[in-house]
Amino acid sequence: MHDDGLIDTNVWLSAWPTRGSWAATPRALVAKLRRHGVVSAWTGSFDAALHTDIAGVNARLAEACARDGEGVLVPFGTVNPALPDWEEDLRRCHEVHRMAGLRLLPGHHGYQIDDPRLARLVEFAAQRGLPIQIVCSLEDPRSPSPGLIAPSVPAAPFIDVIKKIPRARAMLLNAAARPVAGNAALLRRFADAGNLALEIATLEGVAGIAALLESAPTLPIAFGSCAPFFYFESALLKLQESPLTPQQLDAVRHGCARGLLAAASAR
Amino acid sequence: MNRRLLLKRAASVATTLPFFSCAASAAEPAPDTAATAWGGGELRRVGIWDAHCHVGTPGTSPAKRMAALVAIADRVGIERLCICMSPPWFHEATPEQFRASNDDVLEILRHWSARAFGFVYLNPTYLRESLDELERCVADGPMIGIKLWVGCRCNRSELDPIVRRAAELAAPILQHTWIKQRGRGNLPNESTPMELAELSARHPGVPLICGHTGGGDWAAGIRAIRARPEISADLAGGDPVYGEVEMAVRELGARRVLYGSDASGRSFASQIGRVLGADISDADKRLILRENLRNLLLPALRRRGIAP
């Protein structure tokens, strides 16, 4: 059972300006992830949220994952469709850095989730077989640094975007907080889109994974920790808190993530 | 499968329960094949005491809602749950509303006294009625603590008679606190840790629990209560961001830090994980997850003749 290991779809390098980190180095991050059975960690860079040289951030991310990732850290570069010539960033992520996917931060980069430029980016990524991750939030909006808190990204409008690009594959990060997880109708719309997944880093409520699957049994749900911003153990213990069938557990641990990559690259 | 069946199954699935593998060296390969990487029965052996729970799980009666919550708590090694404020919740609860909420908790305690401790919900804005409710539920009833939420700023003088009576009853007070957007986002009567420290200064030696320890601005919350040794820091209810547990232990000492979840709205797992993942000793984790709350409640339990 669980021979295929654990895939963490929501991992970060570098430091968030307002927080310390339990992982002082990429190697420390990898050591802990491996100790808990993580075989693959989809990894973005916090620098992508605030730095203006996104291409430089992506290059450093790729280098760090190659140098220190021990085959576990899988870089997901960031493209900002509000910047001039973002298409070149996308090309480099794919052709130069050989990244497996992209991680977008609309809240920090100042565009809406239904912005036509984002739809175009999703289309281009789909043509290259790259799945898209969209970060819906990082800091609790009630936290003390209002200058650094980006507006939460409402996930619902993205459904209409992704449904128009059926060959695209996308995952919403930090989107499963209460307003979404408690909305069964919205969860079913996510599931019905057919090419959209959620992960569990911000999922709350007791037995939250089981509750999500009860609301939307076909909704793809992946494991995500938002480490090292969050404690990795908080996500890991959610797998135990929910009563899941072996099939459900395997899907969350690795099946959903593998399926997303495979489907995207098969386009 | 509906939620009730899922929750029922939770009780019947024997799982291996986690933990303290953070003490393992990075050289140990040991990726666990269990649901979590900890494996073993370590959490169950610890027997976690949860300082901050609400019975918001589904069910046709309060006791059945509690059964659902306990089934999930069992999966992550929680032995005892402090419960309060049965839904629905009202920010400015009237006496009728807080009595109804407490009636639910009393019914739960009739069935679940071996697992749950009750905290009576009061709104000091209604002082006379709150004192009467304290007599009904704690002095003459089975509850052992007091829960104050967002109906009245906790530095107000209305709280003084409640604190004095709580001290006589050995009943700890769990006061909700939050600092939203540096306090500008708080509800009109929502308390801060700074206000709880003011209350504590008027009642030295009376044990108080700083609910959420300021929430998202826990760093300010910890500072606010640092000089008041009778205030314990409740970890419940925030995102599991790195740093709060480490700072609380560093600034307050591990013996003033309490694990709480704020279930059922929060996940037991996300909140336990903050303690498990913290860069503190295993001994301190045990204090936070169990012993500190047990020690805090012992006088009240002894008064009621309850063997913990």
Coordinates of C-alpha atoms in Angstrom, one line a residue:
Chain A
M1 CA 0.0 0.0 0.0
H2 CA 1.2 3.5 -0.8
D3 CA 4.1 2.2 -2.8
D4 CA 4.0 5.2 -5.0
G5 CA 4.9 7.6 -2.2
L6 CA 3.6 11.0 -1.5
I7 CA 3.6 13.9 -3.9
D8 CA 3.4 17.3 -2.3
T9 CA 2.0 19.8 -4.9
N10 CA 2.5 22.9 -2.8
V11 CA 6.1 23.5 -1.7
W12 CA 8.1 26.7 -1.7
L13 CA 11.7 27.8 -1.8
S14 CA 13.1 31.1 -0.5
A15 CA 11.7 33.1 2.4
W16 CA 8.4 34.9 2.9
P17 CA 9.2 38.4 4.1
T18 CA 7.0 38.3 7.2
R19 CA 7.8 34.7 8.4
G20 CA 10.7 32.6 9.5
S21 CA 11.0 29.1 8.1
W22 CA 11.6 25.7 9.5
A23 CA 13.7 24.9 6.4
A24 CA 16.7 27.2 6.4
T25 CA 18.0 25.6 3.3
P26 CA 16.6 23.6 0.4
R27 CA 18.5 20.6 1.7
A28 CA 16.8 20.9 5.1
L29 CA 13.5 21.1 3.3
V30 CA 14.2 18.0 1.2
A31 CA 15.4 16.1 4.3
K32 CA 12.2 16.6 6.1
L33 CA 10.0 15.9 3.1
R34 CA 11.9 12.7 2.4
R35 CA 11.7 11.7 6.0
H36 CA 7.9 11.8 5.7
G37 CA 7.8 9.8 2.5
V38 CA 7.6 12.6 -0.1
V39 CA 9.0 11.4 -3.4
S40 CA 8.2 14.5 -5.4
A41 CA 7.5 18.1 -4.3
W42 CA 6.1 20.7 -6.8
T43 CA 8.1 23.7 -5.8
G44 CA 7.7 27.4 -6.5
S45 CA 9.6 30.4 -5.2
F46 CA 8.3 33.0 -2.8
D47 CA 10.5 35.5 -4.6
A48 CA 8.0 35.2 -7.5
A49 CA 5.4 37.1 -5.5
L50 CA 7.3 40.3 -5.0
H51 CA 10.4 40.3 -7.1
T52 CA 10.1 42.2 -10.4
D53 CA 12.7 40.1 -12.3
I54 CA 10.6 37.0 -12.7
A55 CA 12.9 35.4 -15.3
G56 CA 15.7 35.7 -12.7
V57 CA 13.6 34.1 -10.0
N58 CA 12.8 31.2 -12.3
A59 CA 16.4 30.7 -13.2
R60 CA 17.4 30.6 -9.5
L61 CA 14.5 28.3 -8.7
A62 CA 15.6 25.8 -11.4
E63 CA 19.2 26.0 -10.3
A64 CA 18.3 25.4 -6.7
C65 CA 16.1 22.5 -7.4
A66 CA 18.7 20.9 -9.7
R67 CA 21.6 21.5 -7.2
D68 CA 19.8 20.7 -3.9
G69 CA 16.6 19.0 -4.8
E70 CA 17.9 15.4 -4.7
G71 CA 15.3 14.5 -7.3
V72 CA 12.5 15.5 -5.0
L73 CA 12.1 19.2 -5.7
V74 CA 10.3 19.7 -9.1
P75 CA 10.5 23.4 -10.1
F76 CA 7.3 25.2 -11.1
G77 CA 8.2 28.6 -12.5
T78 CA 6.1 31.7 -12.4
V79 CA 4.8 33.7 -15.4
N80 CA 3.0 37.0 -15.0
P81 CA 0.7 37.7 -17.9
A82 CA 0.5 41.3 -16.9
L83 CA 4.2 41.8 -17.8
P84 CA 5.5 42.6 -21.3
D85 CA 6.8 39.6 -23.2
W86 CA 5.6 37.1 -20.7
E87 CA 5.5 34.5 -23.5
E88 CA 9.3 34.4 -23.4
D89 CA 9.2 33.6 -19.6
L90 CA 6.9 30.7 -20.4
R91 CA 9.2 29.5 -23.2
R92 CA 12.2 29.5 -20.9
C93 CA 10.3 27.7 -18.1
H94 CA 9.5 25.0 -20.6
E95 CA 12.5 24.8 -23.0
V96 CA 15.4 26.1 -20.9
H97 CA 14.6 25.1 -17.4
R98 CA 12.6 22.0 -18.3
M99 CA 10.0 22.8 -15.7
A100 CA 7.0 20.4 -15.2
G101 CA 4.5 23.2 -14.7
L102 CA 3.8 26.8 -13.8
R103 CA 2.7 28.5 -10.6
L104 CA 0.8 31.8 -11.0
L105 CA 0.1 34.4 -8.4
P106 CA -2.7 36.7 -9.7
G107 CA -3.4 38.2 -6.3
H108 CA 0.2 39.4 -6.0
H109 CA 0.6 40.3 -9.6
G110 CA -2.5 42.4 -9.9
Y111 CA -4.6 40.7 -12.5
Q112 CA -8.0 39.0 -12.1
I113 CA -8.5 35.3 -12.5
D114 CA -10.9 35.9 -15.4
D115 CA -8.4 38.3 -17.2
P116 CA -8.2 37.4 -20.9
R117 CA -4.4 37.5 -20.6
L118 CA -4.5 34.7 -18.1
A119 CA -6.8 32.7 -20.4
R120 CA -4.2 33.2 -23.2
L121 CA -1.4 32.0 -20.9
V122 CA -3.4 28.9 -19.9
E123 CA -3.9 28.2 -23.6
F124 CA -0.2 28.6 -24.3
A125 CA 0.7 26.4 -21.4
A126 CA -1.7 23.7 -22.5
Q127 CA -0.1 23.7 -25.9
R128 CA 3.2 22.9 -24.3
G129 CA 1.7 20.3 -22.0
L130 CA 2.4 22.3 -18.8
P131 CA -0.2 22.2 -16.0
I132 CA -1.0 25.5 -14.3
Q133 CA -1.2 26.1 -10.6
I134 CA -3.0 29.2 -9.4
V135 CA -2.2 30.5 -5.9
C136 CA -5.5 31.8 -4.4
S137 CA -4.0 33.1 -1.1
L138 CA -1.0 33.0 1.1
E139 CA -1.4 35.1 4.2
D140 CA -4.6 35.1 6.3
P141 CA -6.1 38.5 5.3
R142 CA -6.5 39.2 9.1
S143 CA -2.8 39.1 9.5
P144 CA -0.8 42.1 10.6
S145 CA 1.1 43.2 7.5
P146 CA -1.6 44.7 5.2
G147 CA 1.0 46.0 2.8
L148 CA 2.1 42.5 2.0
I149 CA -1.3 40.8 1.8
A150 CA -2.6 40.3 -1.7
P151 CA -6.3 40.1 -2.1
S152 CA -7.6 36.6 -2.0
V153 CA -8.3 35.2 -5.5
P154 CA -11.9 34.1 -6.0
A155 CA -11.7 30.6 -7.5
A156 CA -15.2 30.4 -9.0
P157 CA -14.6 32.6 -12.1
F158 CA -11.7 30.4 -13.2
I159 CA -14.1 27.6 -13.9
D160 CA -15.4 29.3 -17.0
V161 CA -11.9 30.0 -18.1
I162 CA -10.7 26.5 -17.8
K163 CA -13.8 24.9 -19.3
K164 CA -13.1 26.8 -22.5
I165 CA -9.7 25.2 -22.7
P166 CA -10.4 21.5 -22.2
R167 CA -6.9 20.4 -23.0
A168 CA -5.5 22.6 -20.1
R169 CA -4.9 21.1 -16.7
A170 CA -5.0 23.3 -13.6
M171 CA -4.8 23.2 -9.8
L172 CA -5.9 25.8 -7.4
L173 CA -3.5 26.2 -4.4
N174 CA -4.6 27.4 -1.0
A175 CA -8.2 27.6 -2.3
A176 CA -9.8 25.0 -0.1
A177 CA -10.5 27.3 2.9
R178 CA -13.9 27.4 4.4
P179 CA -15.7 29.6 1.9
V180 CA -14.9 27.2 -0.9
A181 CA -14.9 23.9 1.1
G182 CA -18.2 24.7 2.6
N183 CA -19.9 25.4 -0.8
A184 CA -21.0 22.1 -2.1
A185 CA -22.5 23.5 -5.3
L186 CA -19.2 25.3 -6.1
L187 CA -17.2 22.1 -5.4
R188 CA -19.4 20.2 -7.8
R189 CA -18.8 22.8 -10.5
F190 CA -15.0 22.4 -9.9
A191 CA -15.5 18.6 -10.4
D192 CA -17.7 19.0 -13.4
A193 CA -15.0 21.2 -15.1
G194 CA -13.1 18.0 -15.6
N195 CA -9.6 19.5 -15.7
L196 CA -9.3 21.3 -12.4
A197 CA -8.0 20.1 -9.1
L198 CA -7.7 21.3 -5.5
E199 CA -5.1 20.6 -2.9
I200 CA -5.5 20.5 0.9
A201 CA -3.0 22.9 2.5
T202 CA -5.6 25.4 3.6
L203 CA -8.4 22.9 4.0
E204 CA -9.9 23.2 7.5
G205 CA -12.8 21.6 9.3
V206 CA -12.6 18.2 11.0
A207 CA -12.2 15.3 8.6
G208 CA -12.0 17.9 5.8
I209 CA -10.9 15.7 3.0
A210 CA -13.8 13.2 3.6
A211 CA -16.2 16.1 3.7
L212 CA -14.9 17.5 0.4
L213 CA -15.3 14.1 -1.3
E214 CA -18.7 13.7 0.1
S215 CA -19.7 17.0 -1.5
A216 CA -18.0 16.3 -4.8
P217 CA -16.9 12.6 -5.1
T218 CA -15.2 13.1 -8.4
L219 CA -13.3 16.2 -7.5
P220 CA -9.6 15.6 -7.9
I221 CA -7.9 16.4 -4.6
A222 CA -4.1 16.4 -4.2
F223 CA -1.8 16.5 -1.2
G224 CA -0.4 19.9 -0.6
S225 CA 1.4 21.3 2.5
C226 CA 2.4 24.9 1.6
A227 CA 5.7 24.0 3.3
P228 CA 7.7 25.6 4.7
F229 CA 5.2 28.5 5.2
F230 CA 3.0 26.0 7.0
Y231 CA 4.2 23.1 9.1
F232 CA 4.3 20.1 6.9
E233 CA 2.8 17.9 9.6
S234 CA -0.4 19.8 9.5
A235 CA -1.2 18.6 6.0
L236 CA 0.2 15.1 6.6
L237 CA -2.1 14.5 9.6
K238 CA -5.1 15.4 7.6
L239 CA -4.7 12.2 5.7
Q240 CA -5.2 10.4 9.0
E241 CA -8.0 12.6 10.3
S242 CA -10.3 11.7 7.4
P243 CA -11.7 8.2 7.0
L244 CA -10.8 7.5 3.4
T245 CA -10.9 4.4 1.3
P246 CA -7.6 3.0 0.1
Q247 CA -8.4 4.3 -3.4
Q248 CA -9.2 7.8 -2.1
L249 CA -6.1 7.9 0.0
D250 CA -3.9 6.9 -2.9
A251 CA -5.5 9.4 -5.1
V252 CA -4.8 12.2 -2.7
R253 CA -1.3 11.0 -1.9
H254 CA -0.2 10.7 -5.5
G255 CA -2.8 9.7 -8.0
C256 CA -4.3 13.1 -8.6
A257 CA -0.9 14.8 -9.1
R258 CA 0.4 12.1 -11.4
G259 CA -2.8 12.2 -13.4
L260 CA -2.6 15.9 -13.7
L261 CA 0.9 15.8 -15.1
A262 CA 0.2 12.9 -17.4
A263 CA -2.9 14.4 -18.8
A264 CA -1.2 17.8 -19.4
S265 CA 1.7 16.2 -21.1
A266 CA -0.5 14.0 -23.3
R267 CA -2.2 17.0 -24.8
Chain B
M1 CA -21.6 7.3 1.2
N2 CA -23.1 10.0 3.3
R3 CA -21.2 12.0 5.9
R4 CA -22.8 10.1 8.8
L5 CA -21.6 6.8 7.5
L6 CA -18.2 8.2 6.8
L7 CA -17.9 9.5 10.4
K8 CA -19.3 6.2 11.8
R9 CA -16.6 4.4 9.8
A10 CA -14.0 6.7 11.3
A11 CA -14.7 5.1 14.7
S12 CA -14.3 1.6 13.4
V13 CA -11.1 2.0 11.4
A14 CA -8.2 1.2 13.5
T15 CA -5.4 3.4 12.3
T16 CA -1.8 3.6 13.3
L17 CA -1.4 6.9 15.1
P18 CA 1.5 9.2 14.6
F19 CA 4.4 10.9 15.9
F20 CA 7.4 12.6 17.3
S21 CA 9.4 11.4 14.4
C22 CA 10.8 14.9 14.2
A23 CA 13.3 13.6 16.7
A24 CA 14.5 11.1 14.0
S25 CA 17.7 12.0 12.3
A26 CA 17.7 12.9 8.6
A27 CA 20.0 10.0 8.0
E28 CA 17.2 7.5 8.8
P29 CA 15.6 6.6 5.5
A30 CA 12.3 5.5 7.0
P31 CA 9.6 6.9 4.7
D32 CA 6.6 5.4 6.4
T33 CA 4.0 3.5 4.5
A34 CA 1.2 4.3 6.9
A35 CA -1.3 7.1 6.2
T36 CA 1.1 9.5 7.9
A37 CA 4.8 9.3 8.2
W38 CA 4.8 9.0 11.9
G39 CA 3.3 5.6 12.2
G40 CA 2.8 3.8 15.5
G41 CA 0.5 4.7 18.4
E42 CA 2.5 7.6 19.7
L43 CA -0.3 10.2 19.6
R44 CA -2.7 7.9 21.3
R45 CA -0.2 7.1 23.9
V46 CA 0.2 10.8 24.6
G47 CA -3.6 11.2 24.9
I48 CA -4.1 14.7 23.7
W49 CA -6.3 17.2 25.7
D50 CA -7.9 19.8 23.4
A51 CA -8.6 23.1 25.1
H52 CA -10.9 24.6 22.5
C53 CA -13.6 22.7 20.7
H54 CA -17.1 23.4 19.4
V55 CA -19.5 20.6 18.5
G56 CA -20.5 21.8 15.1
T57 CA -20.4 18.3 13.4
P58 CA -23.6 17.1 11.9
G59 CA -26.2 15.1 13.9
T60 CA -29.8 15.0 14.9
S61 CA -29.1 15.8 18.5
P62 CA -26.2 17.4 20.5
A63 CA -25.1 14.0 21.7
K64 CA -25.0 12.6 18.2
R65 CA -23.1 15.6 17.0
M66 CA -20.6 14.9 19.8
A67 CA -20.4 11.3 18.7
A68 CA -19.4 12.4 15.3
L69 CA -16.7 14.7 16.7
V70 CA -15.3 12.1 19.0
A71 CA -15.1 9.6 16.1
I72 CA -12.8 12.0 14.3
A73 CA -10.9 13.0 17.4
D74 CA -10.2 9.3 18.0
R75 CA -8.4 9.1 14.6
V76 CA -5.8 11.6 15.8
G77 CA -5.3 10.6 19.4
I78 CA -7.4 13.1 21.2
E79 CA -8.5 11.8 24.6
R80 CA -10.3 14.8 26.1
L81 CA -12.1 17.8 24.6
C82 CA -13.1 21.0 26.2
I83 CA -16.4 22.0 24.6
C84 CA -18.3 25.2 24.6
M85 CA -20.7 27.3 22.5
S86 CA -23.0 24.9 20.8
P87 CA -24.2 26.4 17.5
P88 CA -25.9 28.5 16.3
W89 CA -23.5 31.3 17.3
F90 CA -24.5 34.9 18.0
H91 CA -21.9 37.6 18.3
E92 CA -24.0 39.5 20.9
A93 CA -25.7 36.5 22.6
T94 CA -28.7 37.3 24.7
P95 CA -29.3 35.4 27.9
E96 CA -31.9 33.2 26.1
Q97 CA -29.3 32.4 23.4
F98 CA -26.4 31.6 25.7
R99 CA -28.7 29.5 27.9
A100 CA -29.8 27.5 24.9
S101 CA -26.2 27.0 23.8
N102 CA -25.3 25.8 27.3
D103 CA -28.3 23.5 27.4
D104 CA -26.8 21.6 24.4
V105 CA -23.5 21.3 26.1
L106 CA -25.2 20.0 29.3
E107 CA -27.0 17.4 27.2
I108 CA -23.7 16.4 25.6
L109 CA -22.1 16.0 29.0
R110 CA -24.8 13.7 30.1
H111 CA -23.6 11.2 27.5
W112 CA -19.9 12.1 27.1
S113 CA -18.6 13.1 30.5
A114 CA -15.8 10.6 30.1
R115 CA -14.4 12.5 27.1
A116 CA -15.6 16.0 27.3
F117 CA -15.3 18.9 29.8
G118 CA -17.9 21.7 29.5
F119 CA -17.1 25.5 29.5
V120 CA -20.2 27.6 30.2
Y121 CA -20.8 30.3 27.6
L122 CA -21.5 33.8 29.0
N123 CA -22.0 37.3 27.7
P124 CA -20.9 39.7 30.5
T125 CA -23.0 42.5 28.9
Y126 CA -25.8 40.7 30.7
L127 CA -24.0 40.4 34.0
R128 CA -26.8 39.3 36.3
E129 CA -27.9 36.6 33.9
S130 CA -24.3 35.5 33.3
L131 CA -23.7 35.1 37.0
D132 CA -26.9 33.1 37.3
E133 CA -25.8 30.9 34.4
L134 CA -22.4 30.4 36.0
E135 CA -24.2 29.1 39.1
R136 CA -26.5 26.8 37.1
C137 CA -23.8 25.3 34.9
V138 CA -20.6 25.3 37.0
A139 CA -21.4 25.8 40.7
D140 CA -24.5 23.5 40.6
G141 CA -23.8 21.8 37.3
P142 CA -21.2 19.6 35.6
M143 CA -19.2 22.3 33.7
I144 CA -15.7 23.3 34.9
G145 CA -14.8 26.4 33.0
I146 CA -16.1 29.6 31.4
K147 CA -16.0 30.7 27.7
L148 CA -16.3 34.3 26.8
W149 CA -16.5 35.3 23.1
V150 CA -17.1 38.6 21.3
G151 CA -20.1 40.0 23.2
C152 CA -18.1 42.2 25.6
R153 CA -14.5 43.6 25.6
C154 CA -12.7 41.7 28.3
N155 CA -11.1 44.7 30.0
R156 CA -14.5 46.0 31.0
S157 CA -15.5 46.1 34.7
E158 CA -18.5 43.8 34.0
L159 CA -16.1 40.9 34.0
D160 CA -14.8 41.5 37.5
P161 CA -17.6 39.7 39.4
I162 CA -17.4 36.9 36.9
V163 CA -13.6 36.5 37.4
R164 CA -14.0 36.6 41.2
R165 CA -16.7 33.9 41.1
A166 CA -14.6 31.8 38.7
A167 CA -11.7 32.0 41.1
E168 CA -13.9 30.7 43.9
L169 CA -15.0 27.8 41.7
A170 CA -11.5 27.1 40.4
A171 CA -13.0 27.5 36.9
P172 CA -10.5 28.7 34.2
I173 CA -11.8 31.4 31.8
L174 CA -11.2 30.9 28.1
Q175 CA -11.5 34.3 26.5
H176 CA -11.5 34.6 22.7
T177 CA -9.0 37.1 21.4
W178 CA -8.0 38.2 18.0
I179 CA -6.0 41.1 16.5
K180 CA -7.3 41.7 13.0
Q181 CA -5.4 44.1 10.8
R182 CA -3.7 45.5 13.8
G183 CA -7.0 45.7 15.6
R184 CA -8.8 47.8 13.0
G185 CA -10.7 44.8 11.7
N186 CA -12.0 43.5 15.1
L187 CA -15.7 43.2 15.8
P188 CA -17.0 46.0 18.0
N189 CA -16.8 44.0 21.2
E190 CA -14.1 41.5 20.1
S191 CA -11.3 41.4 22.7
T192 CA -7.5 41.5 22.2
P193 CA -4.7 39.9 24.2
M194 CA -3.8 43.4 25.4
E195 CA -7.3 43.7 27.0
L196 CA -7.0 40.3 28.6
A197 CA -3.7 41.3 30.1
E198 CA -5.5 44.4 31.6
L199 CA -8.1 42.1 33.1
S200 CA -5.5 39.8 34.5
A201 CA -3.7 42.7 36.1
R202 CA -6.8 43.3 38.2
H203 CA -7.1 39.7 39.2
P204 CA -3.5 38.4 39.8
G205 CA -3.2 34.7 40.2
V206 CA -6.5 33.8 38.5
P207 CA -5.9 31.4 35.6
L208 CA -7.0 32.8 32.2
I209 CA -6.6 31.3 28.8
C210 CA -5.9 33.6 25.9
G211 CA -8.1 32.1 23.2
H212 CA -6.2 32.1 19.8
T213 CA -3.5 34.3 21.4
G214 CA -4.4 37.1 19.1
G215 CA -5.0 34.9 16.0
G216 CA -3.2 36.0 12.9
D217 CA -1.2 38.5 14.9
W218 CA 0.0 36.0 17.4
A219 CA 3.4 37.6 17.7
A220 CA 1.7 40.7 19.2
G221 CA -0.5 38.5 21.3
I222 CA 2.3 36.6 22.9
R223 CA 4.1 39.9 23.7
A224 CA 0.9 41.2 25.3
I225 CA 0.5 38.4 27.8
R226 CA 4.1 37.7 28.4
A227 CA 4.2 39.6 31.7
R228 CA 1.1 38.0 33.1
P229 CA 2.1 34.5 34.3
E230 CA -1.4 33.4 35.0
I231 CA -2.4 33.7 31.3
S232 CA -1.9 30.6 29.2
A233 CA -1.6 30.9 25.4
D234 CA -4.2 28.9 23.4
L235 CA -2.8 27.9 20.0
A236 CA -6.2 27.2 18.5
G237 CA -7.7 28.5 15.4
G238 CA -5.1 30.0 13.1
D239 CA -3.4 28.9 9.9
P240 CA -0.6 26.5 10.7
V241 CA 2.1 29.1 9.9
Y242 CA 5.6 28.4 11.1
G243 CA 6.8 30.2 14.2
E244 CA 4.0 30.7 16.7
V245 CA 4.7 27.6 18.8
E246 CA 8.4 28.3 18.8
M247 CA 7.9 31.9 19.9
A248 CA 5.3 31.0 22.5
V249 CA 7.7 28.5 24.1
R250 CA 10.6 30.9 23.9
E251 CA 8.8 33.9 25.4
L252 CA 6.3 32.3 27.8
G253 CA 7.9 29.0 28.6
A254 CA 6.3 25.7 27.4
R255 CA 4.2 25.3 30.5
R256 CA 2.1 28.3 29.5
V257 CA 1.2 27.0 26.1
L258 CA -1.9 25.0 25.4
Y259 CA -2.9 23.0 22.3
G260 CA -6.4 23.8 21.2
S261 CA -8.0 23.2 17.8
D262 CA -11.1 25.3 17.5
A263 CA -12.7 22.2 15.9
S264 CA -15.0 21.6 14.3
G265 CA -14.5 24.6 12.2
R266 CA -10.8 24.0 12.2
S267 CA -9.1 20.7 11.5
F268 CA -7.7 18.8 14.5
A269 CA -4.9 17.7 12.2
S270 CA -3.8 21.2 11.1
Q271 CA -3.6 22.4 14.7
I272 CA -1.9 19.3 16.1
G273 CA 0.5 19.5 13.2
R274 CA 1.7 22.9 14.4
V275 CA 2.9 21.3 17.7
L276 CA 4.3 18.2 16.1
G277 CA 6.2 20.2 13.5
A278 CA 7.5 22.8 15.9
D279 CA 11.2 23.1 16.6
I280 CA 10.9 22.4 20.3
S281 CA 11.7 19.3 22.5
D282 CA 9.5 16.3 22.6
A283 CA 9.0 16.9 26.3
D284 CA 7.6 20.4 25.6
K285 CA 5.3 18.9 22.9
R286 CA 3.9 16.6 25.5
L287 CA 3.3 19.5 27.9
I288 CA 1.5 21.5 25.2
L289 CA -0.6 18.6 23.9
R290 CA -1.7 17.3 27.2
E291 CA -0.1 18.0 30.6
N292 CA -0.5 21.8 30.7
L293 CA -4.2 21.7 30.2
R294 CA -4.6 18.8 32.6
N295 CA -2.7 20.7 35.3
L296 CA -4.8 23.8 34.6
L297 CA -8.0 21.9 35.0
L298 CA -7.1 19.8 38.0
P299 CA -8.4 22.1 40.6
A300 CA -11.8 22.3 38.9
L301 CA -11.9 18.6 38.3
R302 CA -11.0 17.9 42.0
R303 CA -13.7 20.3 43.1
R304 CA -16.2 18.3 41.1
G305 CA -14.8 14.9 42.2
I306 CA -13.8 14.0 38.7
A307 CA -10.7 11.8 38.3
P308 CA -8.9 12.9 35.2

